[in-house]
Amino acid sequence: MIAVIQRVSESSVKIEGKIKAQIGLGLMILVGIEEADGPEDIEWLSKKIVNLRIFPDENEVMNRSLLEVNGEILLISQFTLHASTKKGNRPSYIKAAKPDIAIPIYEKMIVALETELGKSIGTGVFGADMKVSLINDGPVTIVMDTKNKV
């Protein structure tokens, strides 16, 4: 599972011109799921995300977590994070999980993040054509891959 985590002052997702979800201070997360992903990936990533110390403290040092700043999460599925560009100019998405595998994992990731955060999160709709807006605060952007934990 690959996650692109962006610290935001605000973010939203629109589907067919209507806002599906929006957040203020928090994290907008793009998540790519592959067939090898399972419960251990979900648990590790959700705990890591809510505890990342990437929000400023009183001295403007990145020393506070999402939990400490009472931040929000917007989680968007994005299979293109698993694009392979090794051959030719057209990316291959062979590593990305098919919907029958990816959707249940995505739904479990939502539950895990809500449990770790202690409140509901915003989401997109799996497979939908979404328009995502954000104001990247910092900018702070972190990429995490559960297959590369060490």
PDB file of C-alpha atoms in Angstrom:
ATOM      1  CA  MET A   1       0.000   0.000   0.000  1.00  0.00           C
ATOM      2  CA  ILE A   2       1.341   3.373  -1.007  1.00  0.00           C
ATOM      3  CA  ALA A   3       0.173   6.597   0.615  1.00  0.00           C
ATOM      4  CA  VAL A   4       0.910  10.168  -0.399  1.00  0.00           C
ATOM      5  CA  ILE A   5       0.228  12.230   2.724  1.00  0.00           C
ATOM      6  CA  GLN A   6      -0.159  15.985   2.399  1.00  0.00           C
ATOM      7  CA  ARG A   7      -0.531  18.359   5.309  1.00  0.00           C
ATOM      8  CA  VAL A   8      -3.330  20.730   4.355  1.00  0.00           C
ATOM      9  CA  SER A   9      -5.070  23.792   5.695  1.00  0.00           C
ATOM     10  CA  GLU A  10      -8.102  22.687   3.680  1.00  0.00           C
ATOM     11  CA  SER A  11      -9.042  20.051   1.124  1.00  0.00           C
ATOM     12  CA  SER A  12     -12.135  18.821  -0.684  1.00  0.00           C
ATOM     13  CA  VAL A  13     -13.266  16.262  -3.223  1.00  0.00           C
ATOM     14  CA  LYS A  14     -16.003  16.840  -5.801  1.00  0.00           C
ATOM     15  CA  ILE A  15     -17.828  14.209  -7.804  1.00  0.00           C
ATOM     16  CA  GLU A  16     -20.025  15.331 -10.698  1.00  0.00           C
ATOM     17  CA  GLY A  17     -19.656  18.936  -9.546  1.00  0.00           C
ATOM     18  CA  LYS A  18     -20.873  18.297  -5.992  1.00  0.00           C
ATOM     19  CA  ILE A  19     -18.714  18.329  -2.878  1.00  0.00           C
ATOM     20  CA  LYS A  20     -18.532  14.791  -1.499  1.00  0.00           C
ATOM     21  CA  ALA A  21     -16.268  15.664   1.440  1.00  0.00           C
ATOM     22  CA  GLN A  22     -14.204  18.551   2.738  1.00  0.00           C
ATOM     23  CA  ILE A  23     -11.844  19.121   5.640  1.00  0.00           C
ATOM     24  CA  GLY A  24      -9.995  21.953   7.301  1.00  0.00           C
ATOM     25  CA  LEU A  25      -6.621  21.497   9.014  1.00  0.00           C
ATOM     26  CA  GLY A  26      -5.415  17.957   8.564  1.00  0.00           C
ATOM     27  CA  LEU A  27      -4.156  15.427   6.050  1.00  0.00           C
ATOM     28  CA  MET A  28      -5.276  14.724   2.498  1.00  0.00           C
ATOM     29  CA  ILE A  29      -4.164  11.184   1.741  1.00  0.00           C
ATOM     30  CA  LEU A  30      -3.996   9.466  -1.627  1.00  0.00           C
ATOM     31  CA  VAL A  31      -3.833   5.687  -1.173  1.00  0.00           C
ATOM     32  CA  GLY A  32      -2.888   3.075  -3.761  1.00  0.00           C
ATOM     33  CA  ILE A  33      -3.700  -0.558  -3.025  1.00  0.00           C
ATOM     34  CA  GLU A  34      -2.033  -3.636  -4.473  1.00  0.00           C
ATOM     35  CA  GLU A  35      -3.128  -7.264  -4.281  1.00  0.00           C
ATOM     36  CA  ALA A  36      -0.462  -8.151  -1.706  1.00  0.00           C
ATOM     37  CA  ASP A  37      -1.883  -5.646   0.820  1.00  0.00           C
ATOM     38  CA  GLY A  38      -3.582  -6.989   3.913  1.00  0.00           C
ATOM     39  CA  PRO A  39      -4.539  -6.281   7.531  1.00  0.00           C
ATOM     40  CA  GLU A  40      -0.953  -5.697   8.673  1.00  0.00           C
ATOM     41  CA  ASP A  41      -0.484  -2.975   6.030  1.00  0.00           C
ATOM     42  CA  ILE A  42      -3.713  -1.262   7.084  1.00  0.00           C
ATOM     43  CA  GLU A  43      -2.803  -1.376  10.779  1.00  0.00           C
ATOM     44  CA  TRP A  44       0.777  -0.163  10.323  1.00  0.00           C
ATOM     45  CA  LEU A  45      -0.149   2.651   7.937  1.00  0.00           C
ATOM     46  CA  SER A  46      -3.164   3.948   9.870  1.00  0.00           C
ATOM     47  CA  LYS A  47      -1.209   4.105  13.148  1.00  0.00           C
ATOM     48  CA  LYS A  48       1.754   5.757  11.442  1.00  0.00           C
ATOM     49  CA  ILE A  49      -0.414   8.379   9.711  1.00  0.00           C
ATOM     50  CA  VAL A  50      -2.281   9.655  12.777  1.00  0.00           C
ATOM     51  CA  ASN A  51       0.923   9.752  14.838  1.00  0.00           C
ATOM     52  CA  LEU A  52       3.216  11.453  12.301  1.00  0.00           C
ATOM     53  CA  ARG A  53       4.677  14.512  13.984  1.00  0.00           C
ATOM     54  CA  ILE A  54       4.344  16.913  11.054  1.00  0.00           C
ATOM     55  CA  PHE A  55       2.301  19.759  12.531  1.00  0.00           C
ATOM     56  CA  PRO A  56       4.050  22.771  14.085  1.00  0.00           C
ATOM     57  CA  ASP A  57       4.319  23.294  17.823  1.00  0.00           C
ATOM     58  CA  GLU A  58       4.480  26.692  19.558  1.00  0.00           C
ATOM     59  CA  ASN A  59       8.075  27.103  18.258  1.00  0.00           C
ATOM     60  CA  GLU A  60       7.051  26.321  14.654  1.00  0.00           C
ATOM     61  CA  VAL A  61       8.887  22.981  14.811  1.00  0.00           C
ATOM     62  CA  MET A  62       7.121  19.975  13.254  1.00  0.00           C
ATOM     63  CA  ASN A  63       6.518  18.206  16.527  1.00  0.00           C
ATOM     64  CA  ARG A  64       2.752  17.579  16.785  1.00  0.00           C
ATOM     65  CA  SER A  65       0.640  14.769  15.399  1.00  0.00           C
ATOM     66  CA  LEU A  66      -2.761  14.880  13.759  1.00  0.00           C
ATOM     67  CA  LEU A  67      -4.216  13.700  17.068  1.00  0.00           C
ATOM     68  CA  GLU A  68      -2.571  16.557  18.974  1.00  0.00           C
ATOM     69  CA  VAL A  69      -3.910  19.256  16.628  1.00  0.00           C
ATOM     70  CA  ASN A  70      -7.384  17.661  16.417  1.00  0.00           C
ATOM     71  CA  GLY A  71      -6.943  17.485  12.647  1.00  0.00           C
ATOM     72  CA  GLU A  72      -9.072  15.831   9.998  1.00  0.00           C
ATOM     73  CA  ILE A  73      -8.440  13.314   7.207  1.00  0.00           C
ATOM     74  CA  LEU A  74      -9.599  13.179   3.608  1.00  0.00           C
ATOM     75  CA  LEU A  75      -8.790   9.747   2.111  1.00  0.00           C
ATOM     76  CA  ILE A  76      -8.864   9.267  -1.667  1.00  0.00           C
ATOM     77  CA  SER A  77      -8.224   5.974  -3.486  1.00  0.00           C
ATOM     78  CA  GLN A  78      -5.744   6.321  -6.340  1.00  0.00           C
ATOM     79  CA  PHE A  79      -4.634   3.268  -8.274  1.00  0.00           C
ATOM     80  CA  THR A  80      -2.219   5.370 -10.374  1.00  0.00           C
ATOM     81  CA  LEU A  81       0.204   5.431  -7.424  1.00  0.00           C
ATOM     82  CA  HIS A  82       1.195   1.934  -8.567  1.00  0.00           C
ATOM     83  CA  ALA A  83       2.021   3.064 -12.110  1.00  0.00           C
ATOM     84  CA  SER A  84       5.060   1.450 -13.663  1.00  0.00           C
ATOM     85  CA  THR A  85       6.856   3.665 -16.171  1.00  0.00           C
ATOM     86  CA  LYS A  86       9.824   1.395 -16.873  1.00  0.00           C
ATOM     87  CA  LYS A  87       8.820   0.471 -20.433  1.00  0.00           C
ATOM     88  CA  GLY A  88       7.579   2.930 -23.026  1.00  0.00           C
ATOM     89  CA  ASN A  89       5.592   6.072 -22.353  1.00  0.00           C
ATOM     90  CA  ARG A  90       2.264   4.566 -21.357  1.00  0.00           C
ATOM     91  CA  PRO A  91       2.170   3.670 -17.648  1.00  0.00           C
ATOM     92  CA  SER A  92       1.207   0.155 -16.659  1.00  0.00           C
ATOM     93  CA  TYR A  93      -1.061  -0.357 -13.664  1.00  0.00           C
ATOM     94  CA  ILE A  94      -0.586  -4.109 -13.381  1.00  0.00           C
ATOM     95  CA  LYS A  95       0.478  -3.833  -9.708  1.00  0.00           C
ATOM     96  CA  ALA A  96      -2.711  -2.021  -8.688  1.00  0.00           C
ATOM     97  CA  ALA A  97      -5.321  -4.301  -7.123  1.00  0.00           C
ATOM     98  CA  LYS A  98      -8.527  -4.946  -9.035  1.00  0.00           C
ATOM     99  CA  PRO A  99     -11.688  -3.434  -7.481  1.00  0.00           C
ATOM    100  CA  ASP A 100     -12.891  -6.744  -5.983  1.00  0.00           C
ATOM    101  CA  ILE A 101      -9.733  -6.809  -3.851  1.00  0.00           C
ATOM    102  CA  ALA A 102      -9.060  -3.082  -3.485  1.00  0.00           C
ATOM    103  CA  ILE A 103     -12.520  -1.912  -2.370  1.00  0.00           C
ATOM    104  CA  PRO A 104     -12.676  -4.072   0.797  1.00  0.00           C
ATOM    105  CA  ILE A 105      -9.120  -3.007   1.713  1.00  0.00           C
ATOM    106  CA  TYR A 106      -9.992   0.665   1.117  1.00  0.00           C
ATOM    107  CA  GLU A 107     -13.098   0.300   3.310  1.00  0.00           C
ATOM    108  CA  LYS A 108     -11.033  -1.338   6.069  1.00  0.00           C
ATOM    109  CA  MET A 109      -8.506   1.491   5.810  1.00  0.00           C
ATOM    110  CA  ILE A 110     -11.323   4.005   6.364  1.00  0.00           C
ATOM    111  CA  VAL A 111     -12.449   2.146   9.502  1.00  0.00           C
ATOM    112  CA  ALA A 112      -8.855   1.858  10.784  1.00  0.00           C
ATOM    113  CA  LEU A 113      -8.179   5.585  10.331  1.00  0.00           C
ATOM    114  CA  GLU A 114     -11.467   6.523  11.992  1.00  0.00           C
ATOM    115  CA  THR A 115     -10.641   4.230  14.912  1.00  0.00           C
ATOM    116  CA  GLU A 116      -7.111   5.628  15.313  1.00  0.00           C
ATOM    117  CA  LEU A 117      -8.321   9.237  14.934  1.00  0.00           C
ATOM    118  CA  GLY A 118     -11.410   8.802  17.085  1.00  0.00           C
ATOM    119  CA  LYS A 119     -13.763  10.459  14.591  1.00  0.00           C
ATOM    120  CA  SER A 120     -15.154  10.139  11.073  1.00  0.00           C
ATOM    121  CA  ILE A 121     -13.004  10.961   8.070  1.00  0.00           C
ATOM    122  CA  GLY A 122     -13.852  12.332   4.648  1.00  0.00           C
ATOM    123  CA  THR A 123     -13.554  10.065   1.624  1.00  0.00           C
ATOM    124  CA  GLY A 124     -13.921  10.006  -2.093  1.00  0.00           C
ATOM    125  CA  VAL A 125     -15.774   7.268  -3.969  1.00  0.00           C
ATOM    126  CA  PHE A 126     -13.706   4.330  -5.134  1.00  0.00           C
ATOM    127  CA  GLY A 127     -13.364   4.367  -8.927  1.00  0.00           C
ATOM    128  CA  ALA A 128     -15.190   7.658  -9.426  1.00  0.00           C
ATOM    129  CA  ASP A 129     -13.919  10.573 -11.506  1.00  0.00           C
ATOM    130  CA  MET A 130     -13.007  12.929  -8.675  1.00  0.00           C
ATOM    131  CA  LYS A 131     -11.775  16.509  -8.554  1.00  0.00           C
ATOM    132  CA  VAL A 132      -9.552  16.964  -5.519  1.00  0.00           C
ATOM    133  CA  SER A 133      -8.615  20.414  -4.251  1.00  0.00           C
ATOM    134  CA  LEU A 134      -6.179  21.240  -1.494  1.00  0.00           C
ATOM    135  CA  ILE A 135      -4.024  23.889   0.008  1.00  0.00           C
ATOM    136  CA  ASN A 136      -0.817  22.075   0.874  1.00  0.00           C
ATOM    137  CA  ASP A 137       0.406  23.624   4.122  1.00  0.00           C
ATOM    138  CA  GLY A 138       4.166  24.029   4.271  1.00  0.00           C
ATOM    139  CA  PRO A 139       4.244  22.405   1.777  1.00  0.00           C
ATOM    140  CA  VAL A 140       4.554  19.099   3.594  1.00  0.00           C
ATOM    141  CA  THR A 141       4.200  15.945   1.509  1.00  0.00           C
ATOM    142  CA  ILE A 142       5.304  12.480   2.628  1.00  0.00           C
ATOM    143  CA  VAL A 143       5.216   9.231   0.675  1.00  0.00           C
ATOM    144  CA  MET A 144       4.920   5.964   2.597  1.00  0.00           C
ATOM    145  CA  ASP A 145       5.020   2.419   1.237  1.00  0.00           C
ATOM    146  CA  THR A 146       4.048  -0.440   3.524  1.00  0.00           C
ATOM    147  CA  LYS A 147       6.334  -2.727   1.529  1.00  0.00           C
ATOM    148  CA  ASN A 148       9.293  -0.534   2.510  1.00  0.00           C
ATOM    149  CA  LYS A 149       8.860  -0.093   6.285  1.00  0.00           C
ATOM    150  CA  VAL A 150      12.513  -0.442   7.215  1.00  0.00           C
TER     151      VAL A 150
END
